[in-house]
MMTF fields as JSON, N, C-alpha, C and O atoms, coordinates in Angstrom:
{
  "mmtfVersion": "1.0.0",
  "mmtfProducer": "UNKNOWN",
  "numBonds": 707,
  "numAtoms": 708,
  "numGroups": 177,
  "numChains": 1,
  "numModels": 1,
  "chainsPerModel": [1],
  "groupsPerChain": [177],
  "chainIdList": ["A"],
  "bondAtomList": [4, 2, 8, 6, 12, 10, 16, 14, 20, 18, 24, 22, 28, 26, 32, 30, 36, 34, 40, 38, 44, 42, 48, 46, 52, 50, 56, 54, 60, 58, 64, 62, 68, 66, 72, 70, 76, 74, 80, 78, 84, 82, 88, 86, 92, 90, 96, 94, 100, 98, 104, 102, 108, 106, 112, 110, 116, 114, 120, 118, 124, 122, 128, 126, 132, 130, 136, 134, 140, 138, 144, 142, 148, 146, 152, 150, 156, 154, 160, 158, 164, 162, 168, 166, 172, 170, 176, 174, 180, 178, 184, 182, 188, 186, 192, 190, 196, 194, 200, 198, 204, 202, 208, 206, 212, 210, 216, 214, 220, 218, 224, 222, 228, 226, 232, 230, 236, 234, 240, 238, 244, 242, 248, 246, 252, 250, 256, 254, 260, 258, 264, 262, 268, 266, 272, 270, 276, 274, 280, 278, 284, 282, 288, 286, 292, 290, 296, 294, 300, 298, 304, 302, 308, 306, 312, 310, 316, 314, 320, 318, 324, 322, 328, 326, 332, 330, 336, 334, 340, 338, 344, 342, 348, 346, 352, 350, 356, 354, 360, 358, 364, 362, 368, 366, 372, 370, 376, 374, 380, 378, 384, 382, 388, 386, 392, 390, 396, 394, 400, 398, 404, 402, 408, 406, 412, 410, 416, 414, 420, 418, 424, 422, 428, 426, 432, 430, 436, 434, 440, 438, 444, 442, 448, 446, 452, 450, 456, 454, 460, 458, 464, 462, 468, 466, 472, 470, 476, 474, 480, 478, 484, 482, 488, 486, 492, 490, 496, 494, 500, 498, 504, 502, 508, 506, 512, 510, 516, 514, 520, 518, 524, 522, 528, 526, 532, 530, 536, 534, 540, 538, 544, 542, 548, 546, 552, 550, 556, 554, 560, 558, 564, 562, 568, 566, 572, 570, 576, 574, 580, 578, 584, 582, 588, 586, 592, 590, 596, 594, 600, 598, 604, 602, 608, 606, 612, 610, 616, 614, 620, 618, 624, 622, 628, 626, 632, 630, 636, 634, 640, 638, 644, 642, 648, 646, 652, 650, 656, 654, 660, 658, 664, 662, 668, 666, 672, 670, 676, 674, 680, 678, 684, 682, 688, 686, 692, 690, 696, 694, 700, 698, 704, 702],
  "bondOrderList": [1, 1, 1, 1, 1, 1, 1, 1, 1, 1, 1, 1, 1, 1, 1, 1, 1, 1, 1, 1, 1, 1, 1, 1, 1, 1, 1, 1, 1, 1, 1, 1, 1, 1, 1, 1, 1, 1, 1, 1, 1, 1, 1, 1, 1, 1, 1, 1, 1, 1, 1, 1, 1, 1, 1, 1, 1, 1, 1, 1, 1, 1, 1, 1, 1, 1, 1, 1, 1, 1, 1, 1, 1, 1, 1, 1, 1, 1, 1, 1, 1, 1, 1, 1, 1, 1, 1, 1, 1, 1, 1, 1, 1, 1, 1, 1, 1, 1, 1, 1, 1, 1, 1, 1, 1, 1, 1, 1, 1, 1, 1, 1, 1, 1, 1, 1, 1, 1, 1, 1, 1, 1, 1, 1, 1, 1, 1, 1, 1, 1, 1, 1, 1, 1, 1, 1, 1, 1, 1, 1, 1, 1, 1, 1, 1, 1, 1, 1, 1, 1, 1, 1, 1, 1, 1, 1, 1, 1, 1, 1, 1, 1, 1, 1, 1, 1, 1, 1, 1, 1, 1, 1, 1, 1, 1, 1],
  "groupList": [{"groupName": "UNK", "atomNameList": ["N", "CA", "C", "O"], "elementList": ["N", "C", "C", "O"], "formalChargeList": [0, 0, 0, 0], "bondAtomList": [1, 0, 2, 1, 3, 2], "bondOrderList": [1, 1, 2], "singleLetterCode": "X", "chemCompType": "L-PEPTIDE LINKING"}],
  "groupTypeList": [0, 0, 0, 0, 0, 0, 0, 0, 0, 0, 0, 0, 0, 0, 0, 0, 0, 0, 0, 0, 0, 0, 0, 0, 0, 0, 0, 0, 0, 0, 0, 0, 0, 0, 0, 0, 0, 0, 0, 0, 0, 0, 0, 0, 0, 0, 0, 0, 0, 0, 0, 0, 0, 0, 0, 0, 0, 0, 0, 0, 0, 0, 0, 0, 0, 0, 0, 0, 0, 0, 0, 0, 0, 0, 0, 0, 0, 0, 0, 0, 0, 0, 0, 0, 0, 0, 0, 0, 0, 0, 0, 0, 0, 0, 0, 0, 0, 0, 0, 0, 0, 0, 0, 0, 0, 0, 0, 0, 0, 0, 0, 0, 0, 0, 0, 0, 0, 0, 0, 0, 0, 0, 0, 0, 0, 0, 0, 0, 0, 0, 0, 0, 0, 0, 0, 0, 0, 0, 0, 0, 0, 0, 0, 0, 0, 0, 0, 0, 0, 0, 0, 0, 0, 0, 0, 0, 0, 0, 0, 0, 0, 0, 0, 0, 0, 0, 0, 0, 0, 0, 0, 0, 0, 0, 0, 0, 0],
  "groupIdList": [1, 2, 3, 4, 5, 6, 7, 8, 9, 10, 11, 12, 13, 14, 15, 16, 17, 18, 19, 20, 21, 22, 23, 24, 25, 26, 27, 28, 29, 30, 31, 32, 33, 34, 35, 36, 37, 38, 39, 40, 41, 42, 43, 44, 45, 46, 47, 48, 49, 50, 51, 52, 53, 54, 55, 56, 57, 58, 59, 60, 61, 62, 63, 64, 65, 66, 67, 68, 69, 70, 71, 72, 73, 74, 75, 76, 77, 78, 79, 80, 81, 82, 83, 84, 85, 86, 87, 88, 89, 90, 91, 92, 93, 94, 95, 96, 97, 98, 99, 100, 101, 102, 103, 104, 105, 106, 107, 108, 109, 110, 111, 112, 113, 114, 115, 116, 117, 118, 119, 120, 121, 122, 123, 124, 125, 126, 127, 128, 129, 130, 131, 132, 133, 134, 135, 136, 137, 138, 139, 140, 141, 142, 143, 144, 145, 146, 147, 148, 149, 150, 151, 152, 153, 154, 155, 156, 157, 158, 159, 160, 161, 162, 163, 164, 165, 166, 167, 168, 169, 170, 171, 172, 173, 174, 175, 176, 177],
  "secStructList": [7, 6, 6, 6, 6, 6, 6, 6, 6, 6, 6, 6, 6, 6, 1, 7, 7, 1, 7, 7, 3, 3, 3, 3, 3, 3, 3, 7, 7, 7, 7, 1, 1, 1, 6, 6, 1, 7, 6, 6, 6, 1, 7, 1, 1, 1, 6, 6, 6, 4, 4, 4, 1, 7, 2, 2, 2, 2, 2, 2, 2, 2, 2, 2, 2, 2, 2, 2, 2, 2, 2, 2, 2, 2, 2, 6, 1, 1, 7, 7, 7, 7, 7, 7, 7, 7, 5, 7, 1, 6, 6, 6, 7, 1, 1, 7, 1, 3, 3, 3, 3, 3, 3, 5, 1, 7, 7, 1, 1, 1, 1, 3, 3, 1, 7, 7, 7, 7, 3, 3, 7, 7, 7, 6, 6, 1, 1, 7, 6, 6, 1, 7, 7, 7, 1, 7, 5, 7, 7, 7, 7, 7, 5, 1, 7, 7, 7, 7, 7, 5, 1, 1, 6, 6, 1, 3, 3, 7, 7, 7, 7, 7, 7, 3, 3, 7, 7, 7, 3, 3, 3, 3, 3, 3, 7, 7, 7],
  "xCoordList": [0.839, -0.141, 1.037, 0.96, 1.939, 3.032, 3.427, 3.259, 3.803, 4.878, 2.952, 3.076, 2.117, 1.442, 0.413, -0.706, 0.599, 0.485, 1.593, 1.641, 2.58, 3.49, 4.555, 5.646, 3.921, 3.347, 2.228, 2.636, 1.09, -0.089, 0.289, -0.005, 0.896, 1.278, 2.782, 2.756, 3.465, 4.676, 3.797, 3.988, 3.131, 1.749, 0.796, 0.122, 0.925, 0.018, 1.059, 0.857, 2.152, 3.269, 3.922, 5.093, 3.499, 3.77, 2.574, 2.667, 1.155, 0.532, -0.471, -1.185, -0.393, -1.613, -2.459, -2.374, -3.73, -4.706, -5.363, -5.13, -6.037, -7.152, -6.773, -7.366, -6.221, -5.837, -6.038, -6.067, -6.157, -6.41, -5.34, -4.822, -5.243, -4.221, -5.356, -6.093, -5.279, -5.965, -5.106, -5.612, -4.197, -3.611, -1.716, -1.119, -0.671, 0.186, 1.205, 0.937, 1.91, 2.179, 4.437, 5.165, 4.588, 5.928, 6.937, 6.907, 7.589, 8.613, 9.766, 10.143, 10.332, 11.649, 12.392, 12.382, 13.001, 14.106, 15.234, 16.405, 14.722, 16.646, 17.073, 16.25, 18.593, 18.981, 18.661, 18.06, 19.166, 18.412, 18.974, 18.563, 20.335, 21.36, 21.408, 21.999, 20.67, 21.415, 22.372, 22.903, 23.01, 23.787, 25.197, 26.164, 25.439, 26.332, 26.417, 27.61, 25.823, 25.74, 26.401, 25.993, 27.184, 27.938, 27.192, 27.243, 26.629, 25.955, 26.8, 26.622, 27.406, 28.817, 29.568, 29.771, 30.084, 30.487, 29.657, 30.133, 28.093, 26.955, 27.148, 27.483, 26.665, 26.845, 25.898, 25.373, 26.134, 25.23, 23.867, 23.018, 23.617, 22.02, 21.596, 20.398, 22.414, 22.022, 21.595, 20.893, 22.111, 21.654, 20.624, 19.976, 19.854, 19.206, 18.121, 17.043, 18.419, 17.161, 16.996, 15.982, 17.91, 17.746, 16.576, 15.848, 16.108, 15.922, 14.038, 13.451, 13.347, 12.114, 11.636, 10.699, 12.292, 12.154, 11.653, 12.56, 10.612, 9.797, 10.893, 10.699, 11.734, 13.213, 12.214, 12.602, 11.113, 10.805, 10.473, 10.622, 10.07, 9.854, 11.053, 11.236, 12.086, 13.2, 13.932, 14.259, 14.083, 14.939, 13.895, 14.688, 12.794, 11.396, 12.203, 12.145, 12.777, 13.357, 14.23, 14.368, 15.201, 16.954, 16.828, 17.573, 15.675, 15.993, 14.934, 15.007, 13.942, 13.261, 14.722, 15.371, 14.717, 17.058, 17.605, 17.992, 17.436, 19.036, 18.739, 19.383, 17.172, 16.357, 16.329, 16.351, 16.294, 16.169, 17.476, 17.697, 18.645, 19.899, 20.384, 21.1, 20.441, 20.673, 19.953, 20.584, 18.27, 18.398, 18.714, 18.21, 19.272, 19.276, 21.01, 21.684, 21.729, 23.302, 23.498, 24.627, 22.576, 21.963, 21.756, 22.486, 20.849, 20.078, 20.117, 20.026, 20.225, 20.674, 21.82, 22.149, 22.529, 23.862, 23.925, 24.931, 23.11, 23.169, 22.26, 21.471, 22.004, 21.598, 20.503, 20.442, 19.437, 18.221, 18.324, 19.308, 17.689, 17.996, 16.403, 15.477, 16.462, 15.336, 14.568, 14.578, 13.319, 13.165, 12.512, 12.766, 11.697, 11.798, 10.63, 10.481, 9.918, 8.287, 7.964, 7.832, 7.868, 7.202, 5.69, 4.823, 5.357, 3.633, 3.284, 4.167, 2.047, 1.804, 1.038, 1.092, 0.521, -0.096, -1.245, -1.922, -2.19, -3.603, -3.819, -4.946, -2.726, -3.371, -3.595, -3.996, -3.154, -3.315, -4.633, -5.378, -5.153, -6.565, -6.798, -5.85, -7.945, -8.411, -8.487, -9.032, -7.932, -7.652, -6.574, -6.759, -5.207, -4.026, -3.445, -2.606, -3.967, -4.161, -2.146, -1.472, -1.612, -0.493, 0.287, -0.441, 1.704, 2.262, 3.578, 4.62, 3.619, 4.978, 5.425, 4.906, 6.481, 7.759, 9.027, 9.872, 9.054, 10.112, 10.915, 10.445, 12.02, 13.216, 13.546, 13.711, 13.68, 14.112, 15.412, 15.572, 16.185, 17.572, 18.301, 17.753, 19.483, 20.795, 20.791, 20.197, 21.321, 21.751, 22.814, 22.836, 23.374, 24.303, 25.76, 26.77, 25.347, 26.412, 26.007, 25.029, 25.981, 25.683, 24.82, 25.129, 23.88, 22.716, 22.354, 22.234, 22.281, 22.347, 22.735, 22.836, 23.032, 23.34, 22.582, 22.283, 22.582, 21.202, 20.524, 20.734, 19.014, 17.838, 17.424, 16.992, 17.735, 17.964, 15.827, 15.559, 14.945, 13.787, 13.495, 13.315, 13.415, 13.471, 11.712, 10.71, 11.828, 10.689, 11.181, 12.087, 10.46, 10.059, 8.763, 8.01, 8.47, 7.066, 6.166, 6.236, 5.596, 5.055, 5.218, 4.434, 6.153, 6.776, 6.938, 8.127, 6.492, 6.715, 7.834, 7.905, 9.385, 10.35, 10.603, 11.402, 9.391, 9.59, 8.711, 8.624, 8.165, 6.692, 7.125, 6.158, 8.473, 8.76, 9.452, 10.638, 8.884, 9.693, 11.071, 11.647, 10.89, 12.063, 13.152, 14.349, 12.601, 13.991, 14.483, 13.912, 15.725, 15.822, 15.532, 15.509, 15.328, 14.343, 15.286, 16.456, 14.894, 15.154, 15.504, 16.606, 14.202, 14.13, 13.276, 12.165, 14.604, 14.26, 15.182, 16.397, 14.363, 15.808, 15.298, 14.221, 16.509, 16.839, 17.296, 18.116, 16.337, 16.483, 16.859, 16.128, 18.12, 18.81, 18.296, 17.595, 18.593, 17.461, 18.948, 19.968, 18.417, 18.929, 18.35, 17.63, 17.952, 17.668, 17.104, 17.77, 15.441, 14.958, 14.375, 13.768, 14.654, 14.202, 12.608, 11.802, 12.556, 10.548, 11.016, 11.869, 10.064, 9.577, 8.44, 7.837, 7.668, 6.318, 6.195, 6.898, 5.121, 5.055, 2.896, 2.042, 3.041, 1.09, 1.325, 2.273, 0.146, -0.055, 0.13, 0.581, -0.372, -0.71, 0.434, 1.456, 0.319, 1.113, 2.55, 3.522, 2.117, 3.659, 4.31, 5.1, 4.183, 5.172, 5.077, 4.38, 5.746, 5.382, 7.284, 8.338, 7.099, 8.267, 8.681, 7.788, 9.781, 10.242, 11.089, 11.275, 11.742, 12.233, 13.618, 13.65, 14.705, 15.96, 16.502, 16.276, 17.415, 17.785, 18.966, 20.03, 18.574, 19.084, 20.03, 19.853, 22.106, 23.076, 23.635, 23.986, 23.483, 23.355, 22.636, 22.33, 22.372, 21.808, 19.959, 19.201, 20.011, 17.964, 17.703, 18.116, 16.667, 16.362, 15.029, 14.785, 14.241, 12.955, 12.751, 13.643, 11.489, 10.873, 9.588, 9.143, 8.922, 7.516, 6.645, 6.987, 5.58, 4.847, 3.318, 2.646, 3.024, 1.829, 1.241, 1.814, -0.102, -0.679, -2.003, -2.808, -2.191, -3.159, -4.09, -3.89, -5.017, -6.351, -6.879, -5.878, -7.569, -7.898, -9.286, -9.915, -9.734, -10.945, -11.51, -12.565],
  "yCoordList": [-0.889, 0.096, 1.564, 2.552, 1.263, 2.285, 2.836, 3.962, 1.995, 1.859, 2.181, 2.701, 1.886, 2.749, 3.43, 2.92, 4.846, 5.944, 6.266, 7.494, 5.8, 7.17, 6.444, 6.799, 5.668, 6.422, 6.788, 7.375, 6.693, 7.49, 8.629, 9.376, 9.282, 10.481, 11.663, 12.888, 11.025, 10.78, 10.738, 11.732, 10.038, 10.3, 11.495, 11.774, 12.187, 13.397, 14.573, 15.646, 14.184, 15.649, 15.334, 15.712, 14.557, 15.453, 15.265, 14.942, 15.602, 15.895, 14.535, 14.466, 14.015, 12.918, 12.353, 11.126, 13.092, 13.086, 11.919, 11.568, 11.179, 10.413, 9.101, 9.007, 8.437, 7.136, 6.075, 6.219, 5.127, 4.281, 2.838, 2.787, 2.052, 0.728, -0.505, -0.97, -0.838, -2.131, -3.197, -4.0, -3.523, -4.149, -4.235, -3.162, -5.85, -6.026, -7.462, -8.663, -7.047, -7.867, -7.487, -6.499, -9.235, -9.194, -10.128, -11.31, -9.18, -10.731, -10.357, -9.398, -11.504, -12.115, -13.067, -14.153, -11.679, -12.278, -13.17, -12.83, -14.256, -14.857, -14.342, -13.821, -14.435, -14.481, -15.834, -16.839, -15.616, -17.141, -17.909, -19.066, -17.495, -18.985, -18.845, -17.913, -19.951, -19.926, -20.516, -20.036, -21.634, -22.187, -21.698, -22.324, -20.689, -18.929, -18.617, -18.344, -18.441, -17.689, -18.568, -19.694, -18.064, -18.965, -18.25, -17.09, -19.2, -18.882, -18.261, -17.313, -18.931, -19.188, -17.955, -17.557, -17.277, -15.497, -14.555, -13.436, -14.741, -13.915, -13.419, -14.067, -11.498, -11.351, -12.732, -13.819, -11.765, -12.478, -11.722, -12.131, -10.768, -9.902, -10.514, -10.404, -11.135, -11.826, -12.951, -13.664, -13.286, -15.247, -15.069, -16.11, -14.028, -13.879, -13.5, -13.407, -13.116, -12.579, -14.436, -15.132, -14.7, -16.695, -17.072, -17.935, -16.564, -16.878, -16.913, -17.522, -15.965, -15.266, -16.288, -15.885, -17.264, -17.848, -19.699, -20.362, -20.189, -20.879, -22.176, -22.518, -22.991, -23.973, -24.829, -24.9, -25.377, -26.004, -25.602, -26.439, -24.44, -23.225, -23.557, -24.164, -22.493, -22.288, -23.511, -23.306, -24.951, -26.214, -26.459, -26.751, -26.437, -26.364, -25.376, -25.942, -24.45, -22.297, -22.827, -22.72, -23.604, -23.721, -25.376, -25.456, -26.313, -26.887, -27.164, -28.087, -25.863, -25.509, -24.946, -25.464, -23.741, -22.818, -23.453, -23.2, -24.85, -25.414, -26.309, -26.617, -26.669, -27.691, -26.826, -27.372, -25.841, -24.229, -24.398, -24.807, -24.339, -23.926, -24.929, -24.669, -26.064, -27.38, -27.19, -27.067, -27.217, -27.312, -26.167, -26.37, -24.989, -24.03, -24.272, -23.704, -25.098, -25.232, -26.539, -27.022, -27.203, -28.358, -27.479, -27.635, -26.587, -26.069, -24.744, -24.734, -23.554, -22.411, -22.238, -21.73, -22.412, -22.002, -20.772, -20.217, -20.682, -19.12, -19.752, -20.518, -19.709, -19.423, -18.872, -17.904, -19.615, -18.933, -17.557, -17.49, -16.238, -15.023, -15.149, -15.559, -14.564, -13.527, -12.652, -11.537, -13.258, -12.085, -10.761, -10.476, -9.876, -8.227, -7.477, -6.477, -8.201, -7.895, -6.363, -5.946, -5.712, -4.116, -4.229, -4.513, -4.02, -3.883, -2.353, -1.504, -1.983, -1.154, -1.869, -3.097, -1.318, -2.131, -1.641, -2.669, -0.422, -0.579, -1.684, -2.18, -2.318, -3.46, -4.889, -5.988, -4.396, -5.873, -5.503, -6.483, -4.482, -4.005, -2.573, -1.83, -1.985, -0.374, 0.091, 1.189, -0.649, 0.532, 0.052, -0.774, 0.002, -0.046, 1.614, 1.822, 2.346, 4.048, 4.393, 5.078, 3.954, 3.994, 3.203, 2.442, 2.75, 1.888, 1.666, 1.599, 1.587, 1.819, 0.638, -0.467, 1.016, -0.032, 0.385, 1.225, -0.124, -0.171, -1.389, -2.48, -1.114, -1.946, -2.032, -1.097, -3.676, -3.557, -4.641, -5.472, -4.511, -5.256, -3.945, -3.054, -4.252, -3.482, -3.796, -4.835, -3.175, -3.553, -2.862, -1.733, -2.957, -2.71, -3.5, -3.041, -4.913, -6.217, -5.986, -6.728, -5.759, -5.896, -6.976, -7.818, -6.902, -7.715, -8.85, -10.062, -7.559, -8.824, -7.787, -6.613, -8.362, -7.255, -8.241, -9.382, -6.952, -6.633, -6.339, -5.608, -7.134, -7.221, -5.392, -4.963, -4.493, -2.865, -3.364, -4.242, -2.229, -1.748, -1.114, 0.102, -1.619, -0.613, -0.112, -0.815, 1.167, 2.457, 3.076, 3.827, 2.589, 3.886, 3.742, 2.808, 4.9, 5.444, 4.408, 3.251, 5.207, 4.446, 5.618, 6.226, 5.605, 5.954, 5.572, 5.267, 5.167, 4.221, 3.643, 2.745, 4.767, 3.454, 2.227, 1.41, 2.119, 0.923, -0.203, -1.393, 0.436, -0.817, -1.726, -2.391, -2.207, -3.625, -4.375, -4.078, -5.678, -5.796, -7.439, -8.415, -6.539, -7.135, -6.289, -6.569, -5.225, -3.86, -3.782, -4.27, -3.105, -1.704, -0.645, 0.544, -1.102, 0.419, 1.333, 0.954, 2.888, 3.862, 4.51, 5.06, 4.654, 5.853, 5.125, 4.596, 5.393, 4.684, 4.442, 4.371, 4.276, 4.808, 3.512, 3.303, 2.998, 1.687, 2.486, 3.386, 1.706, 2.431, 1.313, 0.341, 1.072, 0.311, 0.345, 1.3, -0.651, -0.23, -0.386, -1.075, 0.584, 0.292, 0.014, -0.791, -0.065, -0.564, 0.164, 0.494, 0.708, 1.657, 2.803, 3.782, 2.532, 3.289, 3.247, 2.454, 4.398, 4.49, 4.552, 5.01, 3.926, 3.695, 4.445, 3.782, 5.739, 5.542, 6.016, 6.915, 5.22, 5.423, 5.096, 4.556, 5.993, 5.997, 4.495, 3.772, 4.217, 2.729, 2.675, 1.83, 3.786, 3.832, 3.813, 3.853, 3.719, 3.172, 3.628, 3.132, 5.206, 6.612, 6.14, 6.948, 4.771, 4.083, 2.445, 1.691, 1.957, 0.713, 0.157, 0.72, -0.798, -0.878, -2.665, -3.383, -3.3, -4.485, -4.85, -3.98, -5.988, -6.177, -6.485, -7.707, -6.002, -6.267, -7.68, -7.971, -9.068, -9.676, -9.878, -9.259, -10.895, -10.68, -11.389, -12.076, -10.931, -11.917, -12.892, -14.054, -11.908, -12.501, -12.208, -11.023, -12.83, -12.779, -12.677, -13.02, -11.966, -12.083, -10.657, -10.03, -10.32, -8.155, -8.981, -9.853, -8.437, -8.301, -7.08, -6.234, -6.806, -5.646, -5.995, -7.142, -4.854, -4.477, -3.57, -2.595, -4.307, -2.923, -2.946, -3.977, -2.163, -1.556, -1.052, -0.247, -1.735, -0.491, 0.094, -0.489, 1.095, 2.628, 2.824, 2.862, 2.945, 3.341, 4.959, 5.645, 5.404, 6.864, 6.543, 5.582, 7.462, 7.721, 8.707, 8.76],
  "zCoordList": [-0.287, 0.069, -0.005, -0.735, 0.902, 0.765, -1.047, -1.516, -1.523, -2.293, -3.732, -4.841, -3.389, -4.47, -3.781, -3.848, -2.901, -2.653, -2.847, -2.905, -2.989, -3.924, -5.317, -5.763, -5.568, -8.026, -7.222, -6.22, -7.241, -7.295, -7.0, -7.933, -6.02, -5.603, -6.876, -7.002, -7.314, -7.889, -9.298, -9.998, -9.683, -10.927, -11.144, -12.136, -9.849, -9.846, -9.984, -10.554, -9.382, -9.679, -10.562, -10.521, -11.677, -13.085, -14.093, -15.277, -13.202, -14.055, -14.462, -15.463, -13.935, -13.782, -13.211, -13.176, -12.466, -11.512, -11.715, -12.871, -11.189, -10.719, -11.502, -12.577, -11.309, -11.291, -10.318, -9.095, -10.893, -9.871, -10.443, -11.559, -9.648, -10.159, -10.369, -9.5, -11.595, -12.188, -12.314, -13.098, -11.965, -12.488, -12.111, -12.188, -11.625, -10.619, -11.229, -11.197, -11.536, -11.715, -11.043, -10.953, -10.74, -9.996, -11.396, -11.737, -11.808, -13.072, -12.528, -11.855, -13.047, -12.643, -14.068, -14.648, -14.05, -15.715, -16.33, -16.494, -16.608, -16.659, -17.872, -18.624, -18.256, -19.215, -20.168, -19.789, -21.372, -22.35, -22.411, -22.502, -22.382, -22.023, -20.332, -19.786, -19.557, -18.251, -17.938, -16.936, -18.47, -18.153, -18.706, -18.274, -19.58, -19.765, -18.631, -18.496, -17.495, -16.432, -15.128, -14.844, -14.591, -13.44, -12.069, -11.661, -11.653, -10.505, -9.082, -8.317, -9.161, -8.101, -7.442, -6.295, -9.574, -9.396, -9.185, -8.993, -9.157, -8.685, -7.052, -6.061, -7.282, -6.056, -4.94, -5.179, -3.556, -2.778, -2.749, -1.957, -3.461, -3.474, -4.939, -5.201, -5.914, -7.155, -6.842, -7.559, -5.386, -5.405, -4.807, -4.912, -3.98, -3.063, -3.631, -3.045, -5.458, -6.168, -7.187, -7.127, -7.767, -8.382, -7.395, -7.887, -5.839, -5.014, -4.758, -3.862, -5.976, -5.935, -7.71, -8.4, -8.031, -9.367, -8.81, -8.308, -8.916, -9.61, -9.552, -10.718, -9.145, -9.573, -10.686, -11.852, -10.348, -11.526, -13.054, -13.945, -13.298, -14.116, -15.1, -16.155, -13.755, -14.147, -15.235, -16.404, -14.385, -15.046, -16.602, -17.496, -17.023, -18.072, -19.006, -20.098, -19.139, -19.309, -19.701, -20.919, -19.014, -19.206, -20.856, -21.833, -20.502, -20.811, -22.415, -23.226, -22.388, -23.677, -24.796, -25.704, -24.146, -24.409, -25.505, -26.646, -24.334, -25.219, -26.473, -27.476, -25.867, -26.96, -28.547, -29.65, -28.36, -29.517, -29.505, -30.645, -28.862, -29.529, -29.843, -30.81, -29.588, -30.446, -32.106, -33.156, -31.899, -32.985, -33.642, -34.747, -33.684, -34.715, -34.593, -35.453, -33.546, -34.561, -35.181, -35.093, -35.802, -36.78, -37.956, -38.935, -37.957, -38.614, -39.101, -40.328, -38.564, -38.684, -38.751, -39.823, -38.15, -37.918, -36.528, -36.087, -36.271, -35.424, -34.316, -34.87, -32.465, -31.251, -31.713, -32.471, -31.164, -30.393, -29.976, -29.238, -30.114, -29.585, -29.285, -29.985, -27.787, -27.459, -27.748, -27.227, -29.15, -29.463, -28.979, -27.809, -29.682, -28.968, -29.42, -30.123, -28.854, -29.513, -29.257, -28.106, -30.128, -29.633, -29.12, -29.946, -27.815, -27.619, -27.031, -27.161, -26.4, -26.294, -24.876, -24.809, -24.054, -22.589, -23.303, -23.329, -24.135, -24.707, -25.306, -25.274, -26.005, -27.054, -26.189, -26.571, -24.814, -23.648, -23.146, -23.133, -22.749, -22.128, -22.479, -22.227, -23.051, -22.603, -21.359, -21.247, -19.975, -18.861, -18.712, -17.818, -19.087, -18.963, -19.501, -20.378, -18.916, -19.874, -19.295, -20.064, -18.243, -17.741, -17.256, -16.619, -17.09, -16.339, -15.523, -16.176, -14.616, -13.96, -13.978, -14.133, -13.794, -13.615, -12.392, -12.703, -11.329, -10.204, -9.858, -9.536, -9.949, -10.344, -9.06, -8.276, -8.772, -7.466, -7.475, -6.582, -8.474, -8.692, -9.778, -10.427, -9.641, -10.42, -11.523, -11.809, -12.369, -13.815, -14.401, -13.91, -14.918, -15.383, -14.802, -14.268, -15.18, -14.203, -12.717, -12.804, -12.023, -10.697, -10.243, -9.4, -10.773, -10.792, -12.163, -12.341, -12.952, -14.179, -15.047, -14.692, -16.595, -17.5, -19.007, -19.361, -19.417, -20.85, -20.13, -19.162, -20.628, -20.456, -20.132, -19.062, -21.495, -20.363, -21.514, -22.334, -20.876, -21.89, -23.131, -23.066, -24.163, -25.41, -25.384, -25.251, -25.544, -25.876, -27.546, -27.906, -28.037, -29.374, -29.835, -29.557, -30.705, -30.957, -32.089, -32.503, -32.216, -33.912, -35.101, -35.828, -34.969, -36.596, -37.389, -37.296, -38.648, -39.491, -40.058, -40.898, -39.048, -38.955, -38.582, -39.04, -37.165, -35.938, -36.559, -36.254, -37.399, -37.642, -38.5, -38.872, -39.178, -39.707, -39.045, -38.906, -38.38, -37.233, -37.954, -37.472, -39.698, -40.261, -40.227, -40.294, -40.114, -39.854, -38.725, -37.749, -38.64, -37.533, -36.727, -37.045, -35.749, -35.142, -35.647, -35.69, -36.182, -36.087, -35.363, -35.357, -34.156, -33.152, -32.067, -32.062, -30.837, -29.486, -28.683, -28.861, -27.499, -26.637, -25.111, -24.553, -24.95, -23.951, -22.505, -22.323, -21.498, -20.593, -19.792, -19.984, -18.63, -18.154, -16.737, -16.402, -15.836, -15.072, -13.254, -13.275, -11.911, -11.242, -10.214, -10.804, -9.045, -7.924, -7.063, -6.082, -7.215, -7.171, -8.069, -7.634, -9.415, -10.77, -10.597, -10.109, -11.19, -11.482, -13.247, -14.006, -13.22, -15.425, -15.115, -14.271, -15.407, -16.122, -17.733, -18.196, -18.575, -19.555, -19.533, -18.83, -21.013, -20.868, -21.192, -20.884, -21.932, -22.144, -24.213, -24.987, -24.36, -26.471, -26.902, -26.219, -28.696, -29.023, -29.395, -29.965, -28.603, -28.525, -27.392, -26.903, -26.679, -25.885, -26.377, -25.698, -27.486, -27.508, -27.051, -27.345, -26.462, -25.931, -25.865, -26.316, -25.411, -24.962, -24.003, -23.153, -23.84, -23.014, -23.494, -23.636, -23.792, -24.274, -23.976, -22.801, -24.943, -24.337, -22.955, -22.98, -21.694, -20.731, -21.446, -22.452, -20.215, -21.125, -19.053, -18.85, -18.187, -17.187, -15.964, -15.825, -15.253, -13.365, -13.931, -14.838, -12.663, -12.707, -12.182, -11.206, -13.432, -13.064, -13.29, -14.124, -12.286, -10.54, -11.041, -10.976, -11.639, -11.559, -10.684, -10.697, -9.824, -9.976, -11.345, -12.014, -11.348, -12.783, -12.383, -12.373, -12.179, -11.822, -13.277, -14.011, -13.558, -14.56, -14.23, -13.504, -14.698, -14.0, -14.859, -16.073, -14.398, -15.183, -15.499, -15.704, -15.555, -15.309, -14.96, -15.402, -14.097, -13.423, -13.336, -12.704]
}
């Protein structure tokens, strides 16, 4: 409740009055190739973040990625890569007018590396998924950073591929009253 109140005050301060929370998600993201991550060399804080994961789901993920990578090595000669699919929050629900993300882990190699959030607008140069993004911004996480974005197509976003560690964030979607 305290986090909710602070985020609500933050939104009000930046000119977004009259909102209410409508959805929550705690996300813990791992690198595509978990086997490349040396657990013993991680910081104590990162090892604590690993404990937020459901071990059986994490093991299934590792097996799935290894199956994709071994198949691609035989047929495509390049490893599977976590794709960046651009989405707007309003595509998921018309009640997701705003989104706040609170980083609970540090990026830049401390708790994880890679995994920044890419934001792009709906400019025509960004609409073809087969081409490079021409206009965008990557926001790296640091513990306590709050990212606020509107839910429309003016803020399409995706998570970039992780290289190591665990990225943990609290996401809250807001609707206008």
